[in-house]
Coordinates of C-alpha atoms and ligand atoms in Angstrom, one line a residue:
M294 CA 8.7 -15.1 3.3
H295 CA 7.6 -19.0 4.7
D296 CA 6.2 -16.7 7.9
V297 CA 3.9 -14.6 5.6
V298 CA 3.0 -17.3 3.1
H299 CA 2.4 -19.8 5.5
G300 CA 1.8 -17.5 8.5
G301 CA -0.1 -14.8 7.8
R302 CA 2.2 -12.6 9.1
S303 CA 2.8 -9.3 7.5
L304 CA 5.7 -8.0 5.7
D305 CA 6.5 -5.6 7.8
D306 CA 6.6 -7.2 10.9
A307 CA 8.9 -10.7 9.5
L308 CA 10.8 -8.4 8.3
A309 CA 11.6 -6.3 11.2
Q310 CA 12.1 -9.7 13.0
A311 CA 14.2 -11.1 11.1
E312 CA 16.8 -8.2 10.2
T313 CA 17.2 -7.6 12.8
G314 CA 21.1 -7.6 14.5
L315 CA 22.0 -8.1 10.2
P316 CA 24.8 -5.8 8.8
A317 CA 23.0 -3.7 6.2
A318 CA 23.8 -5.1 3.4
D319 CA 22.7 -8.0 3.9
R320 CA 19.5 -7.0 5.3
S321 CA 18.4 -4.9 1.7
L322 CA 19.4 -7.7 0.1
A323 CA 17.0 -9.7 2.4
R324 CA 14.4 -7.7 1.4
M325 CA 15.2 -7.1 -2.0
L326 CA 15.0 -11.4 -2.0
T327 CA 11.7 -11.0 -0.1
F328 CA 10.2 -8.9 -2.1
G329 CA 11.3 -10.7 -5.4
T330 CA 10.4 -13.9 -3.7
L331 CA 6.8 -12.6 -2.5
R332 CA 5.5 -10.6 -5.7
R333 CA 6.6 -13.7 -8.3
F334 CA 5.3 -16.0 -6.4
W335 CA 3.0 -18.3 -7.9
Q336 CA 5.5 -17.3 -11.0
L337 CA 8.0 -19.4 -8.7
D338 CA 5.5 -22.3 -7.2
E339 CA 4.5 -23.5 -11.4
W340 CA 8.6 -24.1 -11.4
I341 CA 8.7 -26.2 -7.5
A342 CA 5.9 -28.4 -8.9
L343 CA 7.5 -28.9 -12.5
L344 CA 11.0 -30.3 -10.6
T345 CA 9.3 -32.3 -7.5
D346 CA 6.9 -33.9 -9.1
R347 CA 4.5 -32.7 -6.8
P348 CA 1.6 -30.0 -5.4
A349 CA 3.7 -27.3 -4.4
R350 CA 1.6 -27.4 -1.8
K351 CA 3.1 -30.7 -0.7
L352 CA 5.9 -29.6 0.5
D353 CA 7.6 -28.6 3.7
G354 CA 6.5 -25.0 4.1
M355 CA 9.9 -24.0 5.1
V356 CA 12.0 -26.5 2.4
R357 CA 8.7 -25.1 -0.4
A358 CA 10.1 -20.7 0.6
L359 CA 13.6 -22.1 0.3
L360 CA 13.0 -22.9 -3.0
A361 CA 11.5 -19.9 -4.0
V362 CA 14.3 -17.9 -2.4
G363 CA 16.6 -19.5 -4.6
L364 CA 15.0 -19.6 -8.2
Y365 CA 14.0 -16.2 -7.9
Q366 CA 17.4 -15.5 -7.6
F367 CA 18.1 -17.7 -11.2
V368 CA 15.7 -15.3 -12.2
D369 CA 15.6 -11.9 -11.3
T370 CA 19.2 -11.1 -9.3
R371 CA 22.6 -10.4 -10.7
I372 CA 23.6 -12.9 -8.2
P373 CA 25.8 -15.8 -10.4
D374 CA 24.0 -18.9 -10.1
H375 CA 27.2 -20.8 -8.6
A376 CA 26.0 -18.4 -5.4
V377 CA 23.3 -19.1 -5.2
V378 CA 23.1 -22.9 -4.9
S379 CA 25.4 -23.7 -2.0
P380 CA 24.5 -21.1 -0.2
T381 CA 20.6 -22.1 -1.1
V382 CA 21.7 -26.3 0.2
D383 CA 23.1 -24.5 3.1
A384 CA 20.0 -23.1 3.7
A385 CA 17.9 -26.1 4.1
R386 CA 20.8 -27.6 6.9
L387 CA 20.1 -23.8 8.7
L388 CA 16.9 -24.3 9.0
K389 CA 17.3 -27.5 10.8
R390 CA 15.7 -29.0 7.3
P391 CA 19.1 -31.3 6.2
R392 CA 17.4 -34.6 4.7
A393 CA 15.7 -31.9 2.1
A394 CA 19.4 -30.1 1.1
G395 CA 19.4 -33.0 -1.7
L396 CA 16.4 -32.0 -3.0
V397 CA 17.2 -28.8 -3.2
N398 CA 20.4 -28.7 -4.5
A399 CA 18.6 -31.1 -7.0
V400 CA 15.3 -28.7 -7.7
L401 CA 18.0 -26.3 -8.8
R402 CA 20.1 -27.9 -10.5
R403 CA 17.7 -28.8 -12.9
F404 CA 15.8 -25.0 -13.0
L405 CA 19.3 -24.1 -15.0
R406 CA 19.8 -27.3 -16.6
E407 CA 16.6 -27.8 -18.5
S408 CA 16.3 -23.9 -19.1
V409 CA 12.6 -24.1 -17.2
A410 CA 12.5 -20.0 -16.8
E411 CA 12.0 -20.0 -20.6
R412 CA 8.7 -21.9 -20.5
A413 CA 5.3 -19.8 -20.9
P414 CA 3.0 -20.1 -17.8
A415 CA 0.7 -23.3 -17.3
G416 CA -2.0 -21.7 -15.5
E417 CA -3.6 -17.4 -15.2
E418 CA -2.0 -17.2 -11.5
A419 CA 1.5 -18.0 -12.7
A420 CA 0.9 -15.6 -15.7
F421 CA 0.3 -12.5 -13.3
N422 CA 1.5 -13.7 -10.0
H423 CA -1.8 -13.4 -7.9
P424 CA -4.0 -15.5 -6.8
Q425 CA -7.0 -16.8 -8.8
W426 CA -10.0 -14.9 -6.6
L427 CA -7.5 -11.9 -7.3
I428 CA -7.4 -11.8 -10.7
D429 CA -11.8 -12.5 -11.0
G430 CA -12.0 -9.7 -9.0
L431 CA -10.1 -7.4 -11.6
K432 CA -11.6 -8.7 -14.9
R433 CA -15.2 -7.8 -13.0
D434 CA -14.2 -4.0 -11.9
W435 CA -11.7 -3.7 -14.3
P436 CA -12.9 -5.4 -18.6
D437 CA -10.7 -3.0 -20.3
D438 CA -7.9 -2.7 -17.4
W439 CA -6.9 -5.5 -15.6
R440 CA -4.3 -6.9 -16.8
N441 CA -2.1 -3.7 -16.2
I442 CA -3.0 -3.5 -13.1
L443 CA -2.1 -6.1 -12.3
A444 CA 1.5 -5.5 -13.7
A445 CA 1.6 -2.9 -11.7
N446 CA 1.4 -4.2 -8.5
D447 CA 4.4 -5.9 -9.7
E448 CA 7.1 -3.5 -10.3
R449 CA 8.6 -2.1 -7.7
A450 CA 6.8 1.6 -6.5
P451 CA 9.2 4.7 -6.6
M452 CA 10.1 6.9 -3.1
W453 CA 7.3 10.1 -2.7
L454 CA 8.1 12.9 -0.8
R455 CA 5.8 15.1 0.3
V456 CA 7.4 19.3 1.5
N457 CA 6.4 20.3 4.5
A458 CA 4.6 23.5 3.1
C459 CA 4.7 25.2 7.1
R460 CA 8.3 25.1 6.7
T461 CA 9.8 25.8 3.4
T462 CA 8.9 25.5 -0.4
T463 CA 8.5 21.9 -2.7
E464 CA 11.3 23.8 -5.7
G465 CA 13.4 25.4 -2.3
Y466 CA 13.6 21.6 -1.0
R467 CA 14.5 20.1 -4.7
A468 CA 17.4 22.5 -4.4
R469 CA 18.6 21.2 -1.1
L470 CA 18.4 17.4 -2.5
E471 CA 19.8 18.3 -5.3
A472 CA 22.9 20.4 -3.7
A473 CA 23.2 17.0 -1.9
G474 CA 23.1 14.4 -4.4
Y475 CA 19.8 13.9 -5.0
R476 CA 17.7 14.1 -7.9
A477 CA 13.5 14.5 -7.5
T478 CA 11.4 15.4 -9.8
A479 CA 7.9 17.7 -8.7
A480 CA 4.5 16.0 -10.1
P481 CA 1.9 18.5 -12.0
G482 CA -1.2 19.4 -9.8
L483 CA 0.6 17.7 -6.5
P484 CA 2.6 21.3 -5.4
W485 CA 4.7 19.5 -2.4
A486 CA 5.0 15.9 -3.9
L487 CA 8.0 15.5 -5.5
C488 CA 9.4 12.0 -6.5
L489 CA 13.2 11.0 -6.0
E490 CA 14.9 9.4 -8.6
E491 CA 16.6 6.2 -6.9
P492 CA 15.6 6.0 -2.6
V493 CA 16.6 7.1 -0.2
A494 CA 17.6 6.5 4.1
V495 CA 15.1 8.5 5.2
Q496 CA 17.5 9.8 8.0
D497 CA 20.3 11.4 5.1
L498 CA 17.2 12.1 3.3
P499 CA 17.9 17.2 4.0
G500 CA 16.0 18.6 7.0
F501 CA 14.0 15.3 7.9
A502 CA 15.0 14.7 11.1
D503 CA 13.7 18.9 11.7
G504 CA 10.1 17.9 9.2
D505 CA 10.7 18.8 5.7
V506 CA 9.8 16.7 4.8
S507 CA 7.8 13.3 5.0
V508 CA 7.3 10.5 2.9
Q509 CA 4.9 9.6 1.4
D510 CA 2.6 8.9 -1.7
A511 CA 1.9 11.4 -4.5
A512 CA -1.7 9.6 -4.4
A513 CA -2.1 9.9 -1.0
Q514 CA -1.3 13.5 -0.7
I515 CA -4.2 14.4 -2.9
A516 CA -6.7 14.0 0.0
A517 CA -5.4 17.1 2.8
P518 CA -5.8 19.6 -0.4
W519 CA -9.3 18.1 -1.8
L520 CA -10.6 18.3 2.6
L521 CA -10.1 21.7 3.1
D522 CA -10.9 23.2 -0.4
G523 CA -13.2 25.9 0.9
L524 CA -13.2 24.7 4.3
R525 CA -11.2 24.8 8.0
G526 CA -12.6 24.8 11.5
D527 CA -12.9 21.8 13.7
I528 CA -11.3 18.5 11.7
L529 CA -11.4 15.4 11.9
D530 CA -8.5 12.4 10.5
A531 CA -10.8 8.9 11.4
C532 CA -8.8 6.3 11.0
A533 CA -5.1 8.8 11.2
A534 CA -1.8 5.8 11.7
P535 CA 0.2 6.0 10.5
G536 CA -0.5 10.0 10.2
G537 CA 0.6 10.4 7.1
K538 CA -3.1 12.3 5.5
G539 CA -3.6 14.0 8.6
A540 CA 0.0 15.0 9.5
H541 CA -0.5 17.2 5.5
L542 CA -3.7 18.7 6.9
A543 CA -2.3 20.1 9.9
E544 CA 0.4 21.0 7.4
L545 CA -2.1 23.3 4.9
G546 CA -4.3 23.6 7.5
G547 CA -1.9 25.7 9.8
D548 CA -3.8 27.8 12.5
G549 CA -6.9 27.6 11.3
V550 CA -7.8 23.8 12.1
R551 CA -8.0 22.4 15.1
L552 CA -7.9 18.8 14.5
T553 CA -8.5 15.4 15.5
A554 CA -7.3 11.8 15.2
I555 CA -8.5 8.7 15.5
D556 CA -7.2 5.3 15.8
A557 CA -8.0 2.7 16.3
D558 CA -4.9 0.4 17.3
A559 CA -3.0 2.3 20.4
G560 CA -0.2 0.9 18.7
R561 CA 0.3 2.4 15.9
L562 CA -1.3 5.6 17.1
R563 CA 1.8 6.1 18.4
A564 CA 3.8 6.4 15.1
V565 CA 1.6 9.4 14.6
V566 CA 2.4 11.3 17.3
E567 CA 5.7 10.2 17.0
T568 CA 5.4 11.8 13.2
F569 CA 2.7 15.2 14.5
A570 CA 6.3 15.4 16.8
R571 CA 8.9 16.0 14.6
L572 CA 7.0 18.0 11.6
G573 CA 6.0 20.5 14.9
L574 CA 2.2 19.9 13.8
R575 CA -0.6 19.9 16.5
A576 CA -3.3 17.8 17.2
T577 CA -5.5 15.8 19.5
I578 CA -4.7 12.3 19.0
V579 CA -7.6 9.8 20.3
A580 CA -7.7 5.8 20.9
G581 CA -11.0 4.7 19.3
D582 CA -12.6 3.1 16.5
A583 CA -14.4 5.2 14.1
S584 CA -17.6 3.8 14.3
K585 CA -18.3 4.4 17.0
P586 CA -17.6 8.4 17.9
G587 CA -19.6 8.6 21.1
E588 CA -16.9 6.8 22.8
W589 CA -14.1 9.3 22.4
A590 CA -16.4 12.6 21.2
E591 CA -19.3 13.1 23.5
Q592 CA -21.1 15.3 21.2
Q593 CA -18.6 16.9 18.4
A594 CA -19.0 18.1 15.8
F595 CA -17.0 18.7 13.4
D596 CA -16.4 21.2 9.7
G597 CA -14.6 18.2 8.0
I598 CA -14.5 15.0 7.8
L599 CA -11.4 12.5 6.4
V600 CA -12.3 8.9 6.4
D601 CA -8.7 7.0 5.4
A602 CA -11.1 3.5 5.6
P603 CA -9.3 0.1 6.3
C604 CA -9.2 -1.0 4.1
S605 CA -7.8 -3.8 1.6
A606 CA -4.7 -2.7 0.4
T607 CA -5.2 -3.7 -3.5
G608 CA -3.9 -0.3 -4.4
V609 CA -0.9 -0.9 -3.3
I610 CA 0.5 -3.8 -3.7
R611 CA 3.6 -2.6 -5.4
R612 CA 3.9 -1.4 -1.7
H613 CA 3.4 -4.2 -0.3
P614 CA 3.7 -7.3 -1.9
D615 CA 2.4 -10.0 1.2
I616 CA -1.9 -7.9 0.2
K617 CA -1.8 -11.2 -2.3
H618 CA -0.2 -13.8 0.0
L619 CA -2.6 -12.4 3.1
R620 CA -6.0 -11.7 1.7
R621 CA -8.7 -13.7 1.5
P622 CA -11.8 -13.4 -0.9
G623 CA -14.1 -13.0 2.4
D624 CA -12.1 -10.0 2.5
I625 CA -14.1 -7.8 0.2
D626 CA -17.3 -8.0 2.7
A627 CA -16.8 -7.7 5.4
L628 CA -14.2 -4.3 4.7
A629 CA -16.3 -3.1 2.8
A630 CA -19.0 -3.1 6.0
V631 CA -17.0 -1.5 8.0
Q632 CA -16.3 0.7 5.7
A633 CA -20.2 1.3 5.6
R634 CA -20.7 1.3 9.4
I635 CA -18.1 4.1 10.0
L636 CA -19.3 6.6 7.1
D637 CA -23.1 5.9 9.0
A638 CA -21.7 7.4 12.1
L639 CA -19.5 9.8 11.6
W640 CA -22.0 11.3 9.0
L641 CA -24.2 12.7 12.2
R642 CA -21.4 14.3 13.3
L643 CA -20.6 16.4 10.3
R644 CA -22.0 20.0 10.6
P645 CA -24.4 21.1 7.8
G646 CA -22.1 22.6 5.4
G647 CA -19.7 19.9 5.6
R648 CA -17.6 17.6 3.4
L649 CA -16.3 14.4 3.9
L650 CA -14.0 13.4 2.2
Y651 CA -13.9 9.1 1.9
V652 CA -11.0 7.1 0.7
T653 CA -9.6 4.0 0.6
C654 CA -6.3 2.6 -0.7
S655 CA -8.4 -0.2 -2.5
V656 CA -9.4 -0.5 -6.1
M657 CA -11.7 -2.3 -5.6
A658 CA -15.3 -1.4 -7.2
R659 CA -17.4 -3.5 -3.7
E660 CA -14.9 -1.3 -1.2
N661 CA -15.2 2.0 -3.1
D662 CA -18.0 2.7 -6.0
A663 CA -20.3 0.9 -4.0
V664 CA -20.7 1.6 -0.7
V665 CA -20.7 5.3 -1.8
A666 CA -24.1 4.5 -3.3
D667 CA -25.2 2.6 -0.3
F668 CA -23.9 5.5 1.4
L669 CA -26.5 8.6 -1.2
G670 CA -29.2 5.5 -1.4
R671 CA -29.6 6.1 2.5
H672 CA -28.5 9.2 2.9
L673 CA -31.3 11.8 1.7
D674 CA -28.8 14.6 3.4
A675 CA -25.7 13.5 1.6
R676 CA -24.3 14.7 -2.5
E677 CA -21.7 14.4 -3.6
N678 CA -19.5 17.0 -5.3
R679 CA -17.5 16.0 -8.4
M680 CA -16.0 18.4 -8.4
L681 CA -11.7 18.3 -8.8
Q682 CA -8.8 19.8 -7.7
N683 CA -7.3 20.5 -11.0
N684 CA -7.4 19.3 -15.2
N685 CA -3.7 17.7 -13.6
I686 CA -5.8 15.8 -11.2
R687 CA -8.6 15.9 -13.5
D688 CA -6.2 13.4 -16.1
V689 CA -5.1 10.8 -13.7
M690 CA -8.5 9.6 -11.9
R691 CA -10.7 7.3 -13.5
P692 CA -14.6 8.6 -12.9
K693 CA -16.5 6.3 -11.1
A694 CA -20.9 6.3 -11.1
C695 CA -19.1 7.6 -7.3
G696 CA -16.3 9.1 -6.9
F697 CA -13.0 8.8 -8.6
Q698 CA -9.6 6.1 -9.3
L699 CA -6.7 6.7 -9.9
L700 CA -5.2 2.6 -10.2
P701 CA -1.7 1.7 -9.0
G702 CA 1.4 3.1 -11.1
T703 CA -0.4 6.4 -13.1
A704 CA 1.8 8.5 -13.1
G705 CA 4.0 6.7 -10.9
M706 CA 1.6 7.2 -8.4
D707 CA 0.2 4.1 -5.8
G708 CA -3.6 3.4 -6.3
F709 CA -6.7 5.1 -4.3
F710 CA -9.9 6.0 -5.0
F711 CA -11.2 9.3 -3.2
A712 CA -14.7 10.3 -3.1
S713 CA -15.7 14.0 -1.5
L714 CA -19.6 13.9 0.5
E715 CA -21.3 17.1 1.1
K716 CA -24.1 17.2 3.9
V717 CA -26.7 20.0 1.8
A718 CA -26.9 22.4 5.2
Ligands
LIG1246 C1 -5.9 2.8 5.9 S1 -4.7 3.2 7.2 C2 -5.2 5.0 7.7 C3 -3.6 5.3 6.7 C4 -3.1 6.4 7.2 N1 -4.5 8.0 7.2 C5 -2.7 7.4 6.7 O1 -2.7 8.8 5.5 O2 -1.4 7.5 8.1 C6 -6.2 2.1 7.8 C7 -6.5 2.9 9.6 O3 -7.6 2.5 9.9 C8 -7.4 2.2 10.9 N2 -8.9 1.4 11.1 C9 -9.9 0.4 10.9 N3 -10.4 0.4 11.9 C10 -11.1 1.4 12.7 C11 -11.9 1.9 13.8 N4 -13.8 0.8 13.0 N5 -12.5 2.8 13.6 C12 -11.4 3.9 13.7 N6 -9.8 3.4 12.6 C13 -9.8 1.7 12.7 C14 -6.2 1.5 11.1 O4 -5.3 1.0 11.9 C15 -5.6 2.0 9.6 O5 -4.0 2.5 11.0

């Protein structure tokens, strides 16, 4: 918590370190408390300010984080109040803040005594549990939907599976899940997707180690069939790590696709190698900057290119609540500039008649429709193909002036943006 909110560290990274050596039950409790506290942080912070009679940012960061975790347990868990107070006070001592133990004790008890949770939030940040700049950006881009987006961001996301089309059928796999005691539902228009009723540890999924199935949100499963619709040959997955959409391209394309997967982050590329090995798929996997194809592809051209661009990830906050804490307002324009550079550079590597699918998991227009509109203005040999794959997908998409937006929470899916660009032959 403290490392994410005050140290700018990603939640995955911080949890990986914090969980080392913890028993499984404690790991899942730590995870639940961290996710929940990060989701409700602004409301918790407002209470902390009220109860300490000073702005929460003036407190020692560790004490502020500890108080937030303590208060969170009162309002969003079934942990009995007495089992929250004394372990939280003890934690102040364990965290080498013995002088804060009295303050922690007083704040937690006052919270219970004065029924603080029943007071209406004073500010928008506390009311919607997002930073003000993000609330303002969503109001601007989504005047009719911003409240729903903010609410969806604070929901727990379901666990979606992608059945490996090379190895089994979706119905066949669902039957195996049911035999193992797990219930799942299919998603209209997404032939390989199953939504689990309850999350399951991946190692308990039937055939996971053998590559029969992967974990992937249904929205992310829209990309590969869209890019490959009527298209085979040399395919580039330009921002590939950790390999979810690339593996789906390889599963669907089979022998008709020669896949190259690149990513700028060599460390993250290891996950692509592992994923492809587990799924029994082939690809040329190379570390490289998508905006400098001359460094990793000499003169090679491609029939299809997936640009799953680096973005603010504001469409997947429900899975990564740390995004609300880590992103800064200036990030959006900086990312839009990177996205434009990648598109411009890769467009030169697309064969005439080829297709580039631009994808982000952002809900900010500046990274989505605006990037595509600017791109189309600069490239007279580019046109957008607005055909969608089927009516079920059409039903969940918001058409934008350029591209289509899926908002987080729609049909249980993450927020994604897609635009299909074709090079005039
Ligand atoms: C949204 S993630 C890709 C997710 C991936 N397509 C999947 O489905 O699993 C964006 C990726 O872009 C990579 N990236 C960022 N800047 C890049 C660049 N200039 N060239 C290539 N990859 C880049 C990041 O390392 C990150 O892995």
